[in-house]
PDB file of C-alpha atoms in Angstrom:
ATOM      1  CA  MET X 308      -2.134  13.993  28.426  1.00  0.00           C
ATOM      2  CA  ILE X 309       0.869  15.653  30.059  1.00  0.00           C
ATOM      3  CA  ASP X 310       0.091  16.771  33.592  1.00  0.00           C
ATOM      4  CA  ALA X 311      -0.116  20.587  33.660  1.00  0.00           C
ATOM      5  CA  ASP X 312       1.088  20.590  37.270  1.00  0.00           C
ATOM      6  CA  ARG X 313       4.233  18.784  36.111  1.00  0.00           C
ATOM      7  CA  LEU X 314       4.795  21.449  33.462  1.00  0.00           C
ATOM      8  CA  ARG X 315       4.310  24.299  35.924  1.00  0.00           C
ATOM      9  CA  ALA X 316       6.666  22.693  38.444  1.00  0.00           C
ATOM     10  CA  LEU X 317       9.300  22.206  35.730  1.00  0.00           C
ATOM     11  CA  GLN X 318       8.852  25.803  34.601  1.00  0.00           C
ATOM     12  CA  ALA X 319       9.327  27.044  38.171  1.00  0.00           C
ATOM     13  CA  ARG X 320      12.560  25.054  38.561  1.00  0.00           C
ATOM     14  CA  LEU X 321      13.931  26.421  35.308  1.00  0.00           C
ATOM     15  CA  LEU X 322      12.929  30.003  36.110  1.00  0.00           C
ATOM     16  CA  ALA X 323      14.830  29.736  39.393  1.00  0.00           C
ATOM     17  CA  ARG X 324      17.949  29.048  37.314  1.00  0.00           C
ATOM     18  CA  ALA X 325      17.113  31.610  34.636  1.00  0.00           C
ATOM     19  CA  GLN X 326      16.289  34.597  36.830  1.00  0.00           C
ATOM     20  CA  GLN X 327      19.150  35.331  39.208  1.00  0.00           C
ATOM     21  CA  PRO X 328      20.150  38.563  40.932  1.00  0.00           C
ATOM     22  CA  VAL X 329      23.060  40.695  39.827  1.00  0.00           C
ATOM     23  CA  PRO X 330      26.244  39.500  41.570  1.00  0.00           C
ATOM     24  CA  SER X 331      27.304  41.487  44.592  1.00  0.00           C
ATOM     25  CA  GLY X 332      29.768  44.260  43.798  1.00  0.00           C
ATOM     26  CA  TRP X 333      28.887  44.600  40.120  1.00  0.00           C
ATOM     27  CA  LEU X 334      28.270  48.148  38.896  1.00  0.00           C
ATOM     28  CA  PRO X 335      25.244  49.545  37.045  1.00  0.00           C
ATOM     29  CA  VAL X 336      26.136  50.831  33.572  1.00  0.00           C
ATOM     30  CA  VAL X 337      24.604  54.241  32.815  1.00  0.00           C
ATOM     31  CA  MET X 338      24.048  55.822  29.404  1.00  0.00           C
ATOM     32  CA  ALA X 339      22.068  59.014  28.738  1.00  0.00           C
ATOM     33  CA  GLY X 340      21.007  58.954  32.380  1.00  0.00           C
ATOM     34  CA  HIS X 341      19.505  55.452  32.151  1.00  0.00           C
ATOM     35  CA  GLU X 342      20.772  52.281  33.797  1.00  0.00           C
ATOM     36  CA  VAL X 343      21.100  49.956  30.808  1.00  0.00           C
ATOM     37  CA  GLY X 344      23.379  47.209  32.052  1.00  0.00           C
ATOM     38  CA  VAL X 345      25.732  45.915  34.717  1.00  0.00           C
ATOM     39  CA  ALA X 346      29.478  45.295  34.627  1.00  0.00           C
ATOM     40  CA  ALA X 347      31.874  43.207  36.660  1.00  0.00           C
ATOM     41  CA  PRO X 348      34.339  45.274  38.723  1.00  0.00           C
ATOM     42  CA  GLU X 349      37.296  44.371  36.497  1.00  0.00           C
ATOM     43  CA  VAL X 350      35.419  45.446  33.356  1.00  0.00           C
ATOM     44  CA  ALA X 351      34.312  48.693  34.993  1.00  0.00           C
ATOM     45  CA  ARG X 352      37.817  49.511  36.194  1.00  0.00           C
ATOM     46  CA  PHE X 353      39.260  48.800  32.763  1.00  0.00           C
ATOM     47  CA  LEU X 354      36.796  51.025  30.904  1.00  0.00           C
ATOM     48  CA  ALA X 355      37.225  53.869  33.385  1.00  0.00           C
ATOM     49  CA  SER X 356      41.024  53.729  33.270  1.00  0.00           C
ATOM     50  CA  ALA X 357      41.861  52.597  29.718  1.00  0.00           C
ATOM     51  CA  THR X 358      39.384  54.847  27.906  1.00  0.00           C
ATOM     52  CA  SER X 359      38.199  58.415  28.222  1.00  0.00           C
ATOM     53  CA  HIS X 360      34.619  57.391  27.505  1.00  0.00           C
ATOM     54  CA  PHE X 361      33.560  56.039  30.904  1.00  0.00           C
ATOM     55  CA  ALA X 362      33.970  57.196  34.505  1.00  0.00           C
ATOM     56  CA  LEU X 363      33.249  55.634  37.880  1.00  0.00           C
ATOM     57  CA  ALA X 364      30.773  57.709  39.874  1.00  0.00           C
ATOM     58  CA  GLY X 365      28.861  56.659  42.969  1.00  0.00           C
ATOM     59  CA  HIS X 366      29.408  52.943  42.357  1.00  0.00           C
ATOM     60  CA  ARG X 367      28.187  53.301  38.781  1.00  0.00           C
ATOM     61  CA  LEU X 368      29.968  53.047  35.446  1.00  0.00           C
ATOM     62  CA  VAL X 369      28.839  56.133  33.542  1.00  0.00           C
ATOM     63  CA  LEU X 370      29.272  56.785  29.841  1.00  0.00           C
ATOM     64  CA  LEU X 371      30.447  60.387  29.378  1.00  0.00           C
ATOM     65  CA  ASP X 372      27.841  61.214  26.761  1.00  0.00           C
ATOM     66  CA  ASP X 373      26.411  64.619  27.693  1.00  0.00           C
ATOM     67  CA  GLY X 374      25.076  66.280  24.547  1.00  0.00           C
ATOM     68  CA  LEU X 375      25.696  63.226  22.364  1.00  0.00           C
ATOM     69  CA  ASP X 376      23.151  61.571  20.103  1.00  0.00           C
ATOM     70  CA  ALA X 377      22.733  57.851  19.413  1.00  0.00           C
ATOM     71  CA  ARG X 378      25.229  57.898  16.555  1.00  0.00           C
ATOM     72  CA  ALA X 379      27.933  59.542  18.672  1.00  0.00           C
ATOM     73  CA  ARG X 380      27.321  57.149  21.561  1.00  0.00           C
ATOM     74  CA  THR X 381      27.624  54.258  19.130  1.00  0.00           C
ATOM     75  CA  ALA X 382      31.048  55.509  18.046  1.00  0.00           C
ATOM     76  CA  LEU X 383      32.264  55.667  21.658  1.00  0.00           C
ATOM     77  CA  LEU X 384      30.952  52.187  22.377  1.00  0.00           C
ATOM     78  CA  ALA X 385      32.578  50.767  19.245  1.00  0.00           C
ATOM     79  CA  ASP X 386      35.940  51.973  20.523  1.00  0.00           C
ATOM     80  CA  CYS X 387      35.230  50.520  23.966  1.00  0.00           C
ATOM     81  CA  ALA X 388      34.255  47.149  22.513  1.00  0.00           C
ATOM     82  CA  LEU X 389      37.492  46.951  20.543  1.00  0.00           C
ATOM     83  CA  ARG X 390      39.515  47.807  23.633  1.00  0.00           C
ATOM     84  CA  LEU X 391      37.689  45.157  25.663  1.00  0.00           C
ATOM     85  CA  ARG X 392      38.378  42.613  22.940  1.00  0.00           C
ATOM     86  CA  ASP X 393      42.054  43.479  22.720  1.00  0.00           C
ATOM     87  CA  ALA X 394      42.340  43.248  26.516  1.00  0.00           C
ATOM     88  CA  GLY X 395      40.823  39.756  26.513  1.00  0.00           C
ATOM     89  CA  LEU X 396      37.665  40.876  28.291  1.00  0.00           C
ATOM     90  CA  LEU X 397      35.317  39.831  25.469  1.00  0.00           C
ATOM     91  CA  ARG X 398      34.588  36.343  24.194  1.00  0.00           C
ATOM     92  CA  GLY X 399      34.211  36.157  20.442  1.00  0.00           C
ATOM     93  CA  TRP X 400      33.344  38.846  17.933  1.00  0.00           C
ATOM     94  CA  ARG X 401      30.252  38.818  15.723  1.00  0.00           C
ATOM     95  CA  ASP X 402      30.294  42.060  13.695  1.00  0.00           C
ATOM     96  CA  GLU X 403      26.601  42.271  14.579  1.00  0.00           C
ATOM     97  CA  PRO X 404      25.296  45.490  16.170  1.00  0.00           C
ATOM     98  CA  LEU X 405      22.481  45.264  18.719  1.00  0.00           C
ATOM     99  CA  ASP X 406      20.371  48.090  20.077  1.00  0.00           C
ATOM    100  CA  ILE X 407      20.757  49.498  23.585  1.00  0.00           C
ATOM    101  CA  ARG X 408      17.381  50.728  24.834  1.00  0.00           C
ATOM    102  CA  PRO X 409      16.229  52.037  28.240  1.00  0.00           C
ATOM    103  CA  THR X 410      13.239  49.659  27.907  1.00  0.00           C
ATOM    104  CA  PRO X 411      12.229  47.339  25.052  1.00  0.00           C
ATOM    105  CA  ARG X 412       9.624  49.807  23.748  1.00  0.00           C
ATOM    106  CA  GLU X 413      11.798  52.940  23.822  1.00  0.00           C
ATOM    107  CA  ALA X 414      14.024  54.262  21.061  1.00  0.00           C
ATOM    108  CA  PRO X 415      17.636  53.040  20.985  1.00  0.00           C
ATOM    109  CA  LEU X 416      20.234  55.094  22.826  1.00  0.00           C
ATOM    110  CA  ALA X 417      23.009  53.511  20.748  1.00  0.00           C
ATOM    111  CA  THR X 418      24.079  50.261  19.143  1.00  0.00           C
ATOM    112  CA  ILE X 419      26.927  48.027  20.257  1.00  0.00           C
ATOM    113  CA  GLU X 420      28.780  44.958  19.008  1.00  0.00           C
ATOM    114  CA  ARG X 421      26.898  41.849  20.090  1.00  0.00           C
ATOM    115  CA  ALA X 422      29.951  40.325  21.771  1.00  0.00           C
ATOM    116  CA  ALA X 423      30.126  43.288  24.175  1.00  0.00           C
ATOM    117  CA  CYS X 424      26.535  43.029  25.387  1.00  0.00           C
ATOM    118  CA  ARG X 425      27.151  40.520  28.148  1.00  0.00           C
ATOM    119  CA  ALA X 426      30.382  42.168  29.247  1.00  0.00           C
ATOM    120  CA  LEU X 427      28.250  45.250  29.927  1.00  0.00           C
ATOM    121  CA  GLY X 428      25.127  43.351  30.977  1.00  0.00           C
ATOM    122  CA  VAL X 429      23.077  45.107  28.296  1.00  0.00           C
ATOM    123  CA  THR X 430      19.575  43.717  27.802  1.00  0.00           C
ATOM    124  CA  THR X 431      19.248  42.028  24.418  1.00  0.00           C
ATOM    125  CA  MET X 432      16.117  41.006  22.534  1.00  0.00           C
ATOM    126  CA  ALA X 433      15.661  37.572  20.988  1.00  0.00           C
ATOM    127  CA  VAL X 434      12.972  35.597  19.185  1.00  0.00           C
ATOM    128  CA  HIS X 435      12.276  31.845  19.382  1.00  0.00           C
ATOM    129  CA  LEU X 436       9.808  29.720  17.446  1.00  0.00           C
ATOM    130  CA  ASN X 437       7.894  26.656  18.633  1.00  0.00           C
ATOM    131  CA  ALA X 438       7.070  24.636  15.507  1.00  0.00           C
ATOM    132  CA  PHE X 439       4.189  22.168  15.878  1.00  0.00           C
ATOM    133  CA  THR X 440       3.083  19.513  13.404  1.00  0.00           C
ATOM    134  CA  PRO X 441      -0.619  19.015  12.665  1.00  0.00           C
ATOM    135  CA  GLY X 442      -0.525  15.996  14.979  1.00  0.00           C
ATOM    136  CA  GLY X 443       0.819  18.051  17.868  1.00  0.00           C
ATOM    137  CA  ASP X 444       4.471  16.985  17.809  1.00  0.00           C
ATOM    138  CA  LEU X 445       7.267  19.538  18.175  1.00  0.00           C
ATOM    139  CA  ILE X 446      10.022  20.051  15.615  1.00  0.00           C
ATOM    140  CA  VAL X 447      13.297  20.790  17.393  1.00  0.00           C
ATOM    141  CA  ALA X 448      16.880  21.465  16.369  1.00  0.00           C
ATOM    142  CA  ARG X 449      20.226  20.419  17.833  1.00  0.00           C
ATOM    143  CA  ARG X 450      22.891  23.094  18.058  1.00  0.00           C
ATOM    144  CA  ALA X 451      26.120  22.457  16.169  1.00  0.00           C
ATOM    145  CA  GLU X 452      29.114  21.333  18.189  1.00  0.00           C
ATOM    146  CA  HIS X 453      31.133  24.370  17.119  1.00  0.00           C
ATOM    147  CA  LYS X 454      28.679  26.840  18.681  1.00  0.00           C
ATOM    148  CA  GLN X 455      30.337  28.946  21.377  1.00  0.00           C
ATOM    149  CA  ILE X 456      27.332  28.735  23.693  1.00  0.00           C
ATOM    150  CA  ALA X 457      25.585  25.433  24.561  1.00  0.00           C
ATOM    151  CA  PRO X 458      27.097  23.319  21.758  1.00  0.00           C
ATOM    152  CA  GLY X 459      25.250  20.092  21.058  1.00  0.00           C
ATOM    153  CA  LEU X 460      22.190  20.899  23.150  1.00  0.00           C
ATOM    154  CA  TRP X 461      18.684  20.841  21.727  1.00  0.00           C
ATOM    155  CA  ASP X 462      16.896  24.059  20.852  1.00  0.00           C
ATOM    156  CA  ASN X 463      13.636  25.348  19.436  1.00  0.00           C
ATOM    157  CA  LEU X 464      13.438  25.026  15.658  1.00  0.00           C
ATOM    158  CA  VAL X 465      14.289  28.716  15.257  1.00  0.00           C
ATOM    159  CA  GLY X 466      15.905  31.169  17.640  1.00  0.00           C
ATOM    160  CA  GLY X 467      18.160  34.181  17.487  1.00  0.00           C
ATOM    161  CA  MET X 468      18.896  37.748  18.459  1.00  0.00           C
ATOM    162  CA  VAL X 469      17.020  40.758  17.128  1.00  0.00           C
ATOM    163  CA  PRO X 470      19.761  42.895  15.542  1.00  0.00           C
ATOM    164  CA  ALA X 471      19.711  46.656  15.242  1.00  0.00           C
ATOM    165  CA  GLY X 472      17.300  47.842  12.588  1.00  0.00           C
ATOM    166  CA  GLU X 473      15.047  44.758  12.568  1.00  0.00           C
ATOM    167  CA  SER X 474      11.653  44.144  14.141  1.00  0.00           C
ATOM    168  CA  GLU X 475      10.955  40.937  16.040  1.00  0.00           C
ATOM    169  CA  GLU X 476       8.970  39.556  13.110  1.00  0.00           C
ATOM    170  CA  GLN X 477      11.697  40.434  10.603  1.00  0.00           C
ATOM    171  CA  ALA X 478      14.344  38.773  12.761  1.00  0.00           C
ATOM    172  CA  LEU X 479      12.202  35.651  13.170  1.00  0.00           C
ATOM    173  CA  ARG X 480      11.583  35.313   9.437  1.00  0.00           C
ATOM    174  CA  ARG X 481      15.292  35.762   8.656  1.00  0.00           C
ATOM    175  CA  GLU X 482      16.341  33.252  11.297  1.00  0.00           C
ATOM    176  CA  ALA X 483      13.733  30.764  10.049  1.00  0.00           C
ATOM    177  CA  GLN X 484      15.235  30.911   6.574  1.00  0.00           C
ATOM    178  CA  GLU X 485      18.827  30.659   7.830  1.00  0.00           C
ATOM    179  CA  GLU X 486      18.291  27.929  10.396  1.00  0.00           C
ATOM    180  CA  ALA X 487      15.611  25.782   8.767  1.00  0.00           C
ATOM    181  CA  GLY X 488      15.177  26.940   5.160  1.00  0.00           C
ATOM    182  CA  LEU X 489      11.638  27.863   6.181  1.00  0.00           C
ATOM    183  CA  ASP X 490       9.589  30.653   4.608  1.00  0.00           C
ATOM    184  CA  LEU X 491       7.423  31.774   7.520  1.00  0.00           C
ATOM    185  CA  ASP X 492       3.907  32.982   6.872  1.00  0.00           C
ATOM    186  CA  PRO X 493       3.373  35.936   9.231  1.00  0.00           C
ATOM    187  CA  SER X 494      -0.371  35.237   9.306  1.00  0.00           C
ATOM    188  CA  ALA X 495       0.336  31.751  10.682  1.00  0.00           C
ATOM    189  CA  LEU X 496       2.303  33.011  13.678  1.00  0.00           C
ATOM    190  CA  THR X 497       0.946  33.083  17.228  1.00  0.00           C
ATOM    191  CA  ARG X 498       2.668  35.448  19.628  1.00  0.00           C
ATOM    192  CA  GLY X 499       3.252  33.846  23.015  1.00  0.00           C
ATOM    193  CA  GLY X 500       4.759  35.198  26.198  1.00  0.00           C
ATOM    194  CA  ARG X 501       8.117  36.765  26.952  1.00  0.00           C
ATOM    195  CA  VAL X 502      10.883  35.018  28.860  1.00  0.00           C
ATOM    196  CA  HIS X 503      13.385  37.299  30.614  1.00  0.00           C
ATOM    197  CA  VAL X 504      16.639  35.524  31.469  1.00  0.00           C
ATOM    198  CA  THR X 505      18.948  37.267  33.956  1.00  0.00           C
ATOM    199  CA  ARG X 506      22.004  35.349  35.126  1.00  0.00           C
ATOM    200  CA  GLN X 507      25.767  35.469  35.377  1.00  0.00           C
ATOM    201  CA  VAL X 508      27.477  33.714  32.467  1.00  0.00           C
ATOM    202  CA  PRO X 509      31.159  33.283  31.497  1.00  0.00           C
ATOM    203  CA  GLU X 510      30.856  36.289  29.158  1.00  0.00           C
ATOM    204  CA  GLY X 511      29.525  38.561  31.922  1.00  0.00           C
ATOM    205  CA  PHE X 512      25.847  39.025  32.736  1.00  0.00           C
ATOM    206  CA  GLN X 513      23.061  37.820  30.480  1.00  0.00           C
ATOM    207  CA  SER X 514      19.924  39.938  30.408  1.00  0.00           C
ATOM    208  CA  GLU X 515      17.882  38.653  27.498  1.00  0.00           C
ATOM    209  CA  ILE X 516      14.191  39.055  26.722  1.00  0.00           C
ATOM    210  CA  VAL X 517      12.932  36.267  24.469  1.00  0.00           C
ATOM    211  CA  GLN X 518       9.681  36.799  22.574  1.00  0.00           C
ATOM    212  CA  VAL X 519       7.973  33.457  22.027  1.00  0.00           C
ATOM    213  CA  PHE X 520       6.214  32.636  18.761  1.00  0.00           C
ATOM    214  CA  ASP X 521       4.371  29.469  17.716  1.00  0.00           C
ATOM    215  CA  THR X 522       3.505  28.183  14.254  1.00  0.00           C
ATOM    216  CA  ALA X 523       2.225  25.043  12.559  1.00  0.00           C
ATOM    217  CA  ILE X 524       4.432  23.191  10.073  1.00  0.00           C
ATOM    218  CA  ALA X 525       2.618  21.096   7.483  1.00  0.00           C
ATOM    219  CA  ASP X 526       3.600  17.447   7.205  1.00  0.00           C
ATOM    220  CA  GLY X 527       6.136  16.958   4.439  1.00  0.00           C
ATOM    221  CA  THR X 528       7.622  20.453   4.713  1.00  0.00           C
ATOM    222  CA  ALA X 529      11.302  20.271   3.788  1.00  0.00           C
ATOM    223  CA  LEU X 530      13.472  21.730   6.543  1.00  0.00           C
ATOM    224  CA  ARG X 531      17.208  22.146   6.072  1.00  0.00           C
ATOM    225  CA  ASN X 532      19.702  24.297   7.931  1.00  0.00           C
ATOM    226  CA  GLN X 533      21.362  26.938   5.751  1.00  0.00           C
ATOM    227  CA  ASP X 534      23.980  28.566   8.006  1.00  0.00           C
ATOM    228  CA  GLY X 535      25.828  25.583   9.488  1.00  0.00           C
ATOM    229  CA  GLU X 536      24.718  26.327  13.054  1.00  0.00           C
ATOM    230  CA  VAL X 537      22.277  23.403  13.357  1.00  0.00           C
ATOM    231  CA  ALA X 538      23.436  19.787  13.452  1.00  0.00           C
ATOM    232  CA  ALA X 539      20.038  18.063  13.214  1.00  0.00           C
ATOM    233  CA  ILE X 540      16.315  18.787  12.952  1.00  0.00           C
ATOM    234  CA  GLU X 541      13.897  16.238  14.425  1.00  0.00           C
ATOM    235  CA  ARG X 542      10.188  15.764  14.996  1.00  0.00           C
ATOM    236  CA  ARG X 543       9.447  14.628  18.547  1.00  0.00           C
ATOM    237  CA  PRO X 544       6.311  13.860  20.563  1.00  0.00           C
ATOM    238  CA  VAL X 545       5.637  16.423  23.269  1.00  0.00           C
ATOM    239  CA  ALA X 546       6.130  13.823  25.998  1.00  0.00           C
ATOM    240  CA  ALA X 547       9.632  13.075  24.661  1.00  0.00           C
ATOM    241  CA  VAL X 548      10.483  16.794  24.614  1.00  0.00           C
ATOM    242  CA  ILE X 549       9.376  17.184  28.229  1.00  0.00           C
ATOM    243  CA  ASP X 550      11.469  14.183  29.277  1.00  0.00           C
ATOM    244  CA  ALA X 551      14.503  15.609  27.448  1.00  0.00           C
ATOM    245  CA  ILE X 552      14.028  19.009  29.106  1.00  0.00           C
ATOM    246  CA  GLU X 553      13.975  17.323  32.507  1.00  0.00           C
ATOM    247  CA  ARG X 554      17.234  15.531  31.639  1.00  0.00           C
ATOM    248  CA  GLY X 555      18.874  18.866  30.762  1.00  0.00           C
ATOM    249  CA  GLU X 556      19.213  18.132  27.042  1.00  0.00           C
ATOM    250  CA  PHE X 557      17.689  21.472  25.952  1.00  0.00           C
ATOM    251  CA  THR X 558      19.120  24.935  26.418  1.00  0.00           C
ATOM    252  CA  LEU X 559      17.565  26.817  29.298  1.00  0.00           C
ATOM    253  CA  GLU X 560      15.967  29.388  27.008  1.00  0.00           C
ATOM    254  CA  ALA X 561      14.580  26.772  24.608  1.00  0.00           C
ATOM    255  CA  ALA X 562      13.114  24.777  27.488  1.00  0.00           C
ATOM    256  CA  LEU X 563      11.289  27.826  28.853  1.00  0.00           C
ATOM    257  CA  VAL X 564      10.070  28.766  25.361  1.00  0.00           C
ATOM    258  CA  ALA X 565       8.662  25.278  24.801  1.00  0.00           C
ATOM    259  CA  LEU X 566       6.968  25.293  28.196  1.00  0.00           C
ATOM    260  CA  ASP X 567       5.428  28.689  27.454  1.00  0.00           C
ATOM    261  CA  ALA X 568       3.661  27.128  24.465  1.00  0.00           C
ATOM    262  CA  LEU X 569       2.720  23.881  26.177  1.00  0.00           C
ATOM    263  CA  LEU X 570       1.112  25.699  29.075  1.00  0.00           C
ATOM    264  CA  ARG X 571      -0.979  27.726  26.613  1.00  0.00           C
ATOM    265  CA  ARG X 572      -2.302  24.667  24.749  1.00  0.00           C
ATOM    266  CA  PRO X 573      -3.385  21.252  26.049  1.00  0.00           C
ATOM    267  CA  PRO X 574      -0.344  19.074  25.302  1.00  0.00           C
ATOM    268  CA  ARG X 575      -0.728  15.555  23.988  1.00  0.00           C
ATOM    269  CA  GLY X 576       1.034  12.588  25.446  1.00  0.00           C
TER     270      GLY X 576
END
């Protein structure tokens, strides 16, 4: 058996890396009267000076959206994202809109290009799947070397953002098909905890809430990546996964997602 105290100590070390304060001097981003993100000073100055959509007020970056609805805010933010990209203040471009919400359970205030979320410190929603075999092993995936973030590191079998217009379950089922060729049975899913990652990253500030799911994968199930973003899929004993997490071979999010599951069920050695 894996020592639960070891798992909790490892989780605590990883959470210390995953949950960091907002850097000093960064500005809250305000939309519709709600603080929805945080921006570096250079990003805030650019948006307030190069566009007519934002203003600096009381050490806050405020979207000038009085009287606007979600669709109109989305149009303003689309223009801002393009300007940030053209100014070299965004990394990558995904053509994938994500919701901006005051809290995860409230209605969206707007949508924004995924690549702009970290530049504005907007909280994003993601889903990850722990896939267990009947014998208690974990099935894990290695990220392709061409991935912009954490290339070559190991990951949960399935993981991805929840785009605008999808529920968590819909996003998980789509990602499972794209990343592993897996048709998920919703009745076989167990909802785990939530992992909230807050930390400065090269793209800006990451605020990401990951909903954890678990499922069982029958022996002999054919798993094959469909979208080119996974380099390998492997079955590993839990003890080997824990050792690899301690060596830093898993992404931070995937490590915390795996530990969430292992601390909810007696792991096997």
